[in-house]
Amino acid sequence: MTILNYVGRLYSLDTLDTRFTTSSKSSPSNVTPATGHGSANKIDQGVLGASQPRWTTLEFYIYYLIILVAIPSMFKAAYDVSTASHSNYSKFEHLLSPGWIAGRKVDNSDEQYATFRNNVPYMFLLLIFHPLLRRLYESLHSISDGSSSAFSRSKSESHRSAGTQRVEADARLSRRVTYDLYFAALFLVALHGFSAFKVLLILYVNYTLATRLPIVYVPIATWIFNIGILFANELCNGYPLGKLADILLPWSASNETPSERKHIESWGSFLDSHGGLIPRWEIQFNITVLRLISFNLDFYWSSRRVGGSPLEVCSISQLNSERTEADQNKKKQLDPASLSERDRVGIPAKSQDYSFRNYLAYTLYAPLYLAGPIITFNDYMSQVRYKAQSVTMNRTILYGIRFLICLLTMEIIIHFIYAVAITKAQPVWEVYTPFQLSMLGYFNLNHIWLKLLLLFRFFRLWALVDGIDPPENMVRCMSDNYSTQSFWRGWHRSFNRWIVRYIYIPLGGSGAPGVKGNWGKARAMVNFLAVFTFVALWHDINLRLLAWGWLITLFVLPEVLAELIFPPYKWQHHQRAYRMICGAGAVGNVLMLMAANLVGFAVGLDGVKDLVRGIIGSYSGIAFLLCACVALFVGVQLMFEVREQELRQGIRMKC
């Protein structure tokens, strides 16, 4: 295999996530590991509407020349303001730490990423230790309970009966869930100390709501409880026991001496002081709230399902045998060992699977507990019972190599570009040129994207090594997005899919029965506003993030209006002109996306005002902005062509 072929495999969409190269309605079993070649993704390009390649046209050669000038200039502008010779260096130098590349200091001032970076060695040990310990546990368990395993091993794979497969699947589920519960107990105590009992109490109340209330009240009770928990966790700062003792014990004050009361409060403070590695458990709990809602609503929909299960357990020989025409016309039955992703998510688990034991194993599953990616309860139970066919050693190794390359990329960036430290120090902005100011904002956004990518991919890698395949979260590079709607399909993708399943579609999506056309678009905008209000509150309860959520909704509106004014079918005979119009509109989209995310996650509203004032506050700034728009237009045209190339390969990623 040549180096180019290996690089192609390394950066193939199939290595990133088989969901991109396999139809959501098909099992990934037809895809060759780490190549993406299979029957599932062979779709005629005429059906998808792909155009002829433009990579070697004169237009694109001009674009390449512009890129060769623009990209090095962007890095140089950010590097120049990060050198010790810059006049503002003394204002942010205290935020830098000793580095290890080329004698440079490192910008480790982002608290979230610093926590991850400083603990990478220990986390890799955990990634190795956890799956190995599982294998040891399962091997010991199979020795002590080997009554059927020897029999099943003695029979060839193609002659295993459906009953044997069912028994093996249930045994696998039992072993995995038992191990997950034991490990989760240790993991939770190590992370949160005595606060682990607060987490378990919330989990128990949520489970009780789902299983004890009349089924019709479960959805509303679930949403009220979990949104209430988000607010309560934030406003009560995680319920410190010392303060709770002070609030809850006044009734007994007349019967206690001051010394006894002080003793009780000191016990609460003592327990608070043993809060584990992450004392502020309520910050990480937001991701657990999504799993609580997933379990309750999956249970609710399962309880209201009419008719039998579409699942059957077939032997491998049955699956490989030819079926008659009469068999094909019978009610569709599915093999649970090779379900498509859509079926794993949409088909309810068995009624007995909605137990408190399985619920705890799902909500506290160690690899996905802290940061996701988010996986639904139905999908988790399916993969616990039958290992997903997309999980292979070859694909997991390639995914791990990609993670290490991303980690090294981040190290290089924070050693040579101090965008985060400069922004935190709030230096004198007037000393920067408009180009330098824009690059500070741009690399701040890239830092946010790359740190989240590393967090999400590490925990997904851990899950893959452990045999669970959650969705990939960060699909495209931040700089490879031009559509506001598509951007949110690819950014924190598992969260987006969760929102679509549990919020957007139940609210009516882009329209209800009988609601079509422009009214459907209007309905979609209202639902979009509701979705991003929830997303903002879920991230953190503050005005800045609410402003971000509403800005995102506002910035979707021009794109929706443009689609109504310039429908593609009217431009079928003027495709070049249509592409140019879309490119101009996409430049505005990119600028709005950058502004909204700088408000929400980087410098805030005032910071964005300062950046904009510095960029367009002079004639030179306006000239720079025009040049920047030209460069963005070139970038957008390349983004269009990348997506066209994917269509030519039979892949529609919708982002």
XYZ file of C-alpha atoms in Angstrom:
655
model
C 0.000 0.000 0.000
C 1.378 3.433 -0.966
C 1.542 6.353 1.451
C -1.118 8.219 -0.554
C -3.485 5.263 -0.333
C -2.952 5.039 3.408
C -3.574 8.782 3.826
C -6.718 8.381 1.724
C -7.963 5.646 4.040
C -6.967 7.649 7.099
C -8.994 10.676 5.993
C -11.895 8.818 4.409
C -15.398 9.521 5.668
C -15.755 5.830 6.436
C -12.906 6.048 8.957
C -14.539 9.067 10.551
C -17.985 7.459 10.833
C -19.633 4.760 8.709
C -22.903 6.678 9.015
C -21.578 9.011 6.298
C -20.897 6.256 3.763
C -23.789 3.928 4.575
C -27.471 4.683 4.268
C -29.133 5.108 7.656
C -31.596 2.440 6.474
C -28.859 -0.120 5.769
C -26.570 -2.145 7.980
C -22.887 -1.118 7.731
C -21.971 -4.757 7.126
C -21.723 -4.138 3.378
C -18.988 -1.527 3.757
C -15.380 -2.628 3.556
C -13.603 -1.554 6.769
C -11.841 1.803 6.487
C -12.427 2.188 2.763
C -16.058 3.149 2.505
C -16.616 1.006 -0.592
C -19.817 -0.954 -0.434
C -23.227 -1.390 -1.899
C -24.845 0.957 0.562
C -23.147 4.109 -0.657
C -23.232 3.439 -4.392
C -25.861 5.958 -5.502
C -26.131 7.239 -9.057
C -24.762 10.760 -9.242
C -27.553 11.753 -11.628
C -30.089 10.986 -8.917
C -28.257 13.279 -6.507
C -27.817 16.003 -9.136
C -24.021 16.200 -9.047
C -22.336 18.443 -11.611
C -19.202 17.856 -13.651
C -15.899 18.375 -11.749
C -14.440 21.890 -11.817
C -11.133 21.193 -10.078
C -9.074 21.631 -13.258
C -10.918 24.610 -14.767
C -9.351 28.056 -15.246
C -11.766 29.485 -12.652
C -10.461 27.142 -9.966
C -6.796 27.685 -10.890
C -7.396 31.360 -10.102
C -8.950 30.346 -6.805
C -5.875 28.241 -5.977
C -3.592 31.247 -6.492
C -5.719 33.388 -4.174
C -5.655 30.651 -1.519
C -1.866 30.304 -1.786
C -1.599 33.971 -0.841
C -4.468 34.209 1.667
C -3.802 31.246 3.977
C -0.114 31.966 4.767
C -1.046 35.640 5.284
C -3.726 34.650 7.796
C -1.299 32.595 9.872
C 1.385 35.277 9.662
C -0.998 37.981 10.899
C -1.940 35.891 13.947
C 1.696 34.894 14.572
C 2.958 38.494 14.405
C 0.691 39.613 17.263
C 1.841 36.602 19.331
C 5.559 37.411 19.347
C 7.474 38.798 22.323
C 8.364 41.891 20.302
C 4.729 43.014 19.989
C 3.788 46.070 22.048
C 0.893 44.268 23.763
C 2.897 41.151 24.681
C 3.446 42.211 28.301
C -0.327 42.472 28.818
C -0.988 38.776 28.102
C 2.387 37.184 28.907
C 1.200 36.186 32.384
C -1.440 33.960 30.767
C 1.188 31.892 28.930
C 2.847 28.749 30.265
C 6.175 27.035 29.535
C 6.012 25.148 26.247
C 7.917 22.355 24.552
C 8.041 23.345 20.857
C 10.858 25.508 19.453
C 11.397 27.308 22.758
C 7.956 28.935 22.513
C 5.563 29.458 25.410
C 2.125 27.845 25.172
C -1.284 29.488 25.387
C -2.995 27.156 27.855
C -5.313 29.871 29.172
C -8.574 28.248 28.067
C -9.699 26.573 31.304
C -11.775 23.871 29.637
C -9.027 22.803 27.275
C -6.322 23.194 29.955
C -8.165 20.659 32.136
C -8.243 18.203 29.241
C -4.655 18.871 28.139
C -3.166 18.548 31.613
C -4.868 15.179 32.125
C -4.297 13.592 28.707
C -1.767 10.985 30.003
C -4.138 9.813 32.748
C -7.074 9.732 30.345
C -5.158 7.542 27.911
C -4.398 5.158 30.755
C -8.116 5.066 31.502
C -8.897 4.436 27.822
C -6.589 1.399 27.891
C -7.420 0.169 31.397
C -11.229 0.254 31.136
C -11.640 -2.017 28.050
C -8.898 -4.387 29.238
C -10.574 -4.738 32.611
C -13.862 -5.449 30.832
C -12.243 -8.240 28.821
C -10.769 -9.713 31.992
C -14.169 -9.558 33.702
C -15.930 -11.168 30.728
C -13.324 -13.912 30.412
C -13.661 -14.760 34.116
C -17.434 -14.614 33.823
C -17.441 -16.954 30.805
C -15.248 -19.452 32.694
C -17.585 -19.460 35.685
C -20.678 -19.616 33.455
C -19.489 -21.727 30.564
C -22.443 -24.073 30.291
C -23.531 -22.920 26.853
C -20.354 -21.262 25.601
C -18.531 -24.538 24.966
C -21.542 -25.878 23.085
C -21.852 -22.749 20.965
C -18.141 -22.720 20.144
C -18.283 -26.354 19.053
C -20.847 -25.564 16.384
C -19.876 -23.782 13.199
C -20.880 -20.131 12.823
C -23.269 -20.845 9.976
C -25.349 -23.393 11.927
C -25.965 -21.531 15.157
C -29.650 -21.602 15.997
C -31.775 -18.539 16.598
C -32.241 -19.658 20.196
C -28.485 -19.839 20.742
C -28.009 -16.342 19.310
C -30.736 -14.981 21.561
C -29.178 -16.572 24.644
C -25.730 -15.272 23.721
C -27.093 -11.767 23.113
C -28.870 -11.696 26.473
C -25.735 -13.041 28.177
C -23.640 -10.347 26.513
C -26.067 -7.679 27.663
C -26.006 -9.000 31.229
C -22.196 -9.089 31.361
C -21.731 -5.643 29.842
C -24.379 -3.954 31.986
C -23.037 -5.548 35.172
C -19.508 -4.394 34.381
C -20.733 -0.924 33.375
C -22.528 -0.564 36.712
C -19.500 -1.607 38.778
C -17.173 0.665 36.841
C -19.670 3.546 36.848
C -19.907 3.391 40.651
C -16.127 3.711 41.009
C -15.907 6.302 38.236
C -18.690 8.451 39.690
C -17.204 8.460 43.197
C -13.745 9.273 41.823
C -15.140 12.166 39.802
C -17.610 13.666 42.273
C -16.889 12.205 45.713
C -19.883 12.474 48.026
C -21.732 14.464 45.361
C -22.183 11.174 43.512
C -25.183 10.575 45.787
C -26.763 13.808 44.523
C -26.396 12.547 40.957
C -27.937 9.182 41.854
C -30.853 10.865 43.619
C -31.681 12.930 40.521
C -31.439 9.806 38.365
C -33.784 7.913 40.683
C -36.412 10.681 40.676
C -36.313 10.884 36.872
C -36.724 7.098 36.547
C -39.623 7.163 39.000
C -41.382 9.813 36.922
C -41.078 7.655 33.803
C -42.216 4.380 35.355
C -44.685 5.382 38.082
C -46.717 8.203 36.540
C -49.645 7.504 34.189
C -47.991 7.135 30.805
C -49.757 10.150 29.241
C -48.085 12.496 31.755
C -44.548 11.199 31.222
C -43.434 13.644 28.452
C -44.565 16.844 30.190
C -43.290 15.645 33.573
C -39.954 14.713 31.993
C -39.454 18.137 30.410
C -40.549 20.085 33.492
C -38.322 18.037 35.793
C -35.205 18.106 33.637
C -35.393 21.772 32.664
C -36.067 22.505 36.326
C -32.943 20.524 37.239
C -30.862 22.617 34.808
C -32.027 25.798 36.538
C -31.782 24.368 40.065
C -28.253 23.024 39.534
C -27.106 26.413 38.289
C -28.904 28.584 40.853
C -28.038 26.348 43.817
C -24.403 25.785 42.754
C -24.682 22.009 43.010
C -26.467 21.982 46.403
C -23.488 22.282 48.809
C -24.320 20.223 51.898
C -22.999 22.847 54.299
C -25.510 25.402 53.035
C -28.286 22.823 52.821
C -27.769 21.989 56.485
C -28.087 25.670 57.330
C -31.341 25.949 55.342
C -33.016 22.661 56.240
C -32.298 22.551 59.986
C -33.855 25.753 61.423
C -36.851 23.730 62.641
C -34.624 22.020 65.209
C -32.708 25.118 66.281
C -34.598 25.401 69.549
C -33.536 21.861 70.529
C -29.879 22.269 69.632
C -27.080 24.156 71.230
C -24.994 26.418 68.960
C -22.111 23.964 69.215
C -24.315 21.058 68.037
C -25.609 23.109 65.126
C -22.103 24.151 64.163
C -21.041 20.494 64.331
C -23.770 19.496 61.842
C -22.831 22.307 59.472
C -19.155 21.373 59.709
C -20.040 17.816 58.714
C -21.775 19.176 55.613
C -18.741 21.289 54.776
C -16.489 18.259 55.337
C -18.490 16.195 52.856
C -18.414 19.098 50.372
C -14.636 19.244 50.642
C -14.445 15.647 49.378
C -15.972 16.361 45.999
C -13.661 14.150 43.934
C -11.706 15.165 40.843
C -14.585 17.323 39.555
C -16.271 18.892 42.593
C -18.566 21.015 40.408
C -20.514 18.003 39.175
C -23.421 20.179 38.029
C -21.388 21.543 35.085
C -20.917 18.087 33.564
C -24.466 17.037 34.455
C -25.997 18.897 31.500
C -24.957 16.086 29.171
C -26.551 13.536 31.541
C -29.847 15.445 31.381
C -30.030 14.600 27.677
C -29.743 10.897 28.486
C -32.437 11.166 31.160
C -34.828 12.704 28.638
C -33.858 10.100 26.032
C -34.665 7.203 28.366
C -38.006 8.636 29.470
C -39.233 9.478 25.971
C -37.999 6.207 24.468
C -39.865 4.424 27.267
C -42.972 6.534 26.611
C -42.976 5.793 22.857
C -42.315 2.123 23.535
C -45.302 1.936 25.883
C -47.592 3.475 23.271
C -46.385 1.302 20.393
C -49.173 -0.661 18.715
C -48.482 -4.082 17.211
C -45.710 -6.619 17.589
C -42.015 -6.046 17.365
C -40.521 -5.996 13.859
C -37.492 -7.850 15.200
C -36.722 -11.509 14.849
C -33.605 -13.488 15.689
C -32.446 -15.343 12.597
C -29.650 -17.816 12.332
C -26.836 -16.882 9.988
C -27.733 -19.759 7.664
C -31.275 -18.389 7.427
C -29.960 -14.953 6.556
C -27.750 -16.376 3.803
C -30.415 -18.622 2.299
C -32.584 -17.585 -0.630
C -36.090 -16.494 0.308
C -39.112 -17.201 -1.829
C -41.296 -14.490 -3.302
C -44.009 -15.313 -0.763
C -41.511 -14.779 2.064
C -40.548 -11.381 0.646
C -44.175 -10.274 0.705
C -44.684 -11.135 4.371
C -44.556 -8.549 7.133
C -41.060 -7.090 7.326
C -38.921 -8.751 9.979
C -35.461 -7.533 10.955
C -32.405 -9.310 12.278
C -31.471 -7.555 15.564
C -27.804 -8.499 15.101
C -27.430 -6.359 11.976
C -29.812 -3.444 12.326
C -29.276 -0.178 10.497
C -28.628 2.855 12.638
C -32.123 4.190 11.997
C -33.609 0.926 13.241
C -31.341 0.833 16.301
C -32.592 4.292 17.270
C -36.219 3.978 16.191
C -37.159 0.434 17.224
C -37.926 0.300 20.959
C -35.943 -1.972 23.220
C -37.685 -4.933 24.822
C -40.110 -3.987 27.579
C -37.933 -5.705 30.201
C -34.926 -3.672 29.041
C -36.385 -0.496 30.548
C -35.185 -1.526 33.997
C -33.487 0.628 36.603
C -30.349 -1.446 36.201
C -30.092 -0.810 32.457
C -31.103 2.817 32.974
C -28.183 3.411 35.357
C -25.739 1.623 33.062
C -26.867 3.832 30.159
C -26.886 7.186 31.935
C -23.560 6.552 33.706
C -21.708 4.752 30.883
C -18.149 5.883 31.623
C -16.736 6.637 28.126
C -19.662 8.931 27.265
C -20.515 10.268 30.731
C -18.516 13.517 30.734
C -18.910 14.890 27.214
C -20.769 12.427 24.999
C -21.247 11.954 22.096
C -24.926 11.416 22.831
C -26.453 8.048 22.087
C -30.131 7.209 22.593
C -31.252 4.549 25.062
C -32.632 2.350 22.268
C -29.342 2.516 20.367
C -27.323 1.791 23.504
C -29.387 -1.292 24.353
C -29.120 -2.587 20.796
C -25.317 -2.208 20.763
C -24.945 -3.701 24.232
C -26.855 -6.773 23.121
C -25.263 -7.040 19.636
C -21.918 -5.435 18.809
C -22.274 -2.894 15.992
C -20.754 -4.222 12.776
C -19.165 -0.824 12.130
C -16.780 -1.326 15.076
C -13.614 -2.950 13.715
C -10.036 -2.894 14.954
C -8.706 -1.460 11.698
C -11.195 1.415 11.655
C -10.660 2.178 15.351
C -6.864 2.313 14.943
C -7.162 4.729 12.020
C -9.593 6.860 14.018
C -7.115 6.927 16.926
C -4.324 8.077 14.590
C -6.540 10.902 13.333
C -7.158 11.938 16.932
C -3.410 12.083 17.642
C -2.847 14.202 14.527
C -5.552 16.628 15.694
C -3.958 16.749 19.162
C -0.563 17.612 17.641
C -2.196 20.255 15.441
C -3.684 21.910 18.513
C -0.290 21.860 20.244
C 1.327 23.633 17.304
C -1.405 26.274 17.164
C -1.343 27.143 20.880
C 2.468 27.336 20.792
C 2.572 29.831 17.919
C -0.765 31.700 18.026
C -1.869 33.203 21.351
C -5.347 34.309 20.249
C -7.122 33.111 23.417
C -4.655 34.755 25.820
C -4.735 38.037 23.871
C -8.538 38.113 23.955
C -8.649 37.291 27.670
C -6.159 40.065 28.492
C -8.309 42.662 26.689
C -5.333 44.680 25.482
C -5.370 47.987 23.621
C -7.220 46.979 20.447
C -6.217 50.131 18.578
C -2.646 48.859 18.069
C -3.888 46.008 15.862
C -4.615 46.352 12.171
C -8.069 45.338 10.871
C -6.508 42.187 9.398
C -4.931 41.257 12.738
C -8.179 41.895 14.622
C -10.129 39.676 12.264
C -7.535 36.914 12.591
C -7.739 37.086 16.391
C -11.479 36.476 16.125
C -11.010 33.771 13.497
C -8.406 31.803 15.453
C -10.473 32.140 18.635
C -13.276 30.333 16.829
C -10.869 27.736 15.453
C -9.548 27.131 18.973
C -13.097 26.528 20.230
C -13.804 24.127 17.367
C -10.555 22.195 17.751
C -10.763 21.861 21.547
C -14.330 20.532 21.309
C -13.312 18.193 18.491
C -10.532 16.774 20.695
C -12.839 16.344 23.675
C -15.570 14.656 21.660
C -13.216 12.455 19.661
C -11.284 11.252 22.686
C -14.435 10.011 24.403
C -15.801 8.548 21.163
C -12.459 6.772 20.659
C -12.767 5.360 24.180
C -16.278 4.088 23.371
C -15.107 2.551 20.073
C -12.285 0.718 21.837
C -14.932 -0.540 24.273
C -17.170 -1.784 21.426
C -19.815 0.981 21.302
C -20.218 3.203 18.218
C -21.726 6.627 19.035
C -22.152 9.273 16.292
C -19.235 11.490 15.296
C -19.802 14.976 16.701
C -17.610 17.353 14.680
C -18.147 16.442 11.047
C -16.500 19.236 9.077
C -13.766 21.724 9.847
C -15.173 24.975 11.185
C -13.727 26.749 8.125
C -15.666 24.435 5.787
C -19.168 25.777 6.495
C -21.228 28.333 4.600
C -24.842 27.472 5.532
C -26.283 28.375 8.920
C -28.703 25.459 8.835
C -26.115 22.945 7.641
C -23.535 24.201 10.138
C -25.691 23.068 13.061
C -26.218 19.648 11.507
C -22.465 19.072 11.616
C -21.444 20.937 14.790
C -22.042 18.745 17.865
C -23.861 16.423 15.491
C -25.076 13.915 18.083
C -26.708 16.788 19.995
C -28.321 18.005 16.787
C -29.721 14.527 16.112
C -30.972 14.358 19.712
C -32.718 17.729 19.259
C -34.364 16.611 16.023
C -35.665 13.386 17.620
C -36.835 14.726 20.965
C -37.707 18.398 20.309
C -37.906 19.489 16.660
C -40.030 16.639 15.273
C -42.404 16.466 18.304
C -42.956 20.229 17.874
C -43.943 19.667 14.252
C -40.604 20.069 12.478
C -40.928 22.126 9.293
C -44.695 21.703 9.249
C -47.623 19.668 10.483
C -50.062 17.620 8.371
C -51.706 20.072 5.979
C -49.091 22.781 6.626
C -46.881 23.180 3.575
C -44.995 25.783 1.571
C -44.335 29.170 3.162
C -46.440 28.349 6.217
C -44.287 25.295 6.748
C -41.185 27.513 6.589
C -42.731 29.876 9.143
C -43.557 26.954 11.427
C -39.971 25.736 11.071
C -38.626 29.176 12.108
C -40.783 29.210 15.258
C -39.582 25.711 16.129
C -36.024 26.783 15.376
C -36.371 29.600 17.909
C -37.673 27.148 20.534
C -34.814 24.742 19.790
C -32.055 27.324 20.123
C -33.591 28.800 23.257
C -33.340 25.330 24.794
C -29.803 24.872 23.425
C -28.684 28.176 24.945
C -30.216 27.365 28.345
C -28.752 23.860 28.200
C -25.239 25.223 27.660
C -25.482 27.720 30.490
C -28.125 29.950 32.014
C -26.920 33.426 31.130
C -27.981 36.314 28.916
C -24.968 36.034 26.603
C -25.895 32.532 25.477
C -29.554 33.477 25.118
C -28.421 36.310 22.847
C -26.356 33.759 20.915
C -29.335 31.408 20.491
C -31.615 34.187 19.270
C -28.925 35.547 16.952
C -28.552 32.115 15.371
C -32.307 31.965 14.781
C -32.262 35.491 13.336
C -29.348 34.631 11.046
C -31.185 31.572 9.693
C -33.935 33.863 8.385
C -31.932 35.395 5.474
C -30.989 31.911 4.274
C -34.619 30.752 4.387
C -35.776 33.885 2.534
C -33.034 33.442 -0.078
C -34.205 29.872 -0.722
C -37.721 31.207 -1.329
C -36.561 34.033 -3.620
C -34.011 31.967 -5.537
C -35.411 28.402 -5.778
C -32.936 26.066 -7.538
C -35.450 24.757 -10.103
C -35.745 28.237 -11.675
C -32.010 28.348 -12.326
C -31.488 24.953 -13.943
C -30.336 26.580 -17.199
C -28.195 29.221 -15.475
C -26.198 27.116 -13.045
C -23.035 29.244 -13.104
C -24.971 32.432 -12.335
C -26.875 30.601 -9.590
C -23.619 29.354 -8.075
C -22.260 32.910 -8.011
C -25.429 34.248 -6.352
C -25.284 31.460 -3.758
C -21.596 32.222 -3.177
C -22.332 35.882 -2.461
C -25.103 34.941 -0.038
C -22.881 32.360 1.628
C -20.258 35.031 2.364
C -22.885 36.881 4.404
C -23.764 33.625 6.152
C -20.125 33.017 7.097
C -19.785 36.519 8.552
C -22.999 36.112 10.570
C -21.947 32.672 11.859
C -18.597 34.067 13.014
C -20.291 37.000 14.755
C -22.872 34.826 16.540
C -20.320 32.320 17.805
C -17.915 35.034 18.933
C -20.801 36.465 20.990
C -21.774 33.127 22.497
C -18.481 31.386 23.126
C -15.539 33.765 22.817
C -15.572 37.526 23.447
C -19.234 38.322 24.151
C -21.378 41.077 22.656
C -19.145 43.946 23.792
C -16.065 42.171 22.507
C -17.638 41.705 19.078
C -18.576 45.398 19.012
C -14.930 46.305 19.722
C -13.711 43.944 16.993
C -16.191 45.278 14.421
C -15.385 48.885 15.355
C -11.694 48.186 14.947
C -12.181 46.482 11.562
C -14.555 48.935 9.831
C -13.671 52.091 11.763
C -11.354 53.352 9.017
C -11.055 53.419 5.243
C -8.280 50.847 5.389
C -10.563 48.624 7.450
C -13.356 48.863 4.882
C -10.875 48.047 2.113
C -9.713 45.030 4.104
C -13.312 43.880 4.622
C -13.912 43.953 0.866
C -10.760 41.894 0.271
C -11.840 39.480 3.017
C -15.222 39.026 1.340
C -13.465 38.183 -1.940
C -11.326 35.585 -0.123
C -14.418 34.157 1.592
C -16.179 33.952 -1.776
C -13.281 31.897 -3.127
C -13.421 29.649 -0.065
C -17.170 29.180 -0.460
C -16.762 28.104 -4.088
C -14.323 25.426 -2.929
C -16.816 24.321 -0.262
C -19.474 23.982 -2.961
C -17.146 21.820 -5.046
C -16.188 19.615 -2.077
C -19.853 18.799 -1.566
C -20.337 18.200 -5.289
C -17.424 15.770 -5.178
C -19.143 13.918 -2.337
C -22.315 13.695 -4.425
C -20.287 12.227 -7.300
C -19.192 9.517 -4.853
C -22.801 8.889 -3.820
C -22.549 10.640 -0.444
C -24.999 13.282 0.778
C -23.945 14.506 4.217
C -26.557 17.298 4.544
C -24.038 19.626 6.179
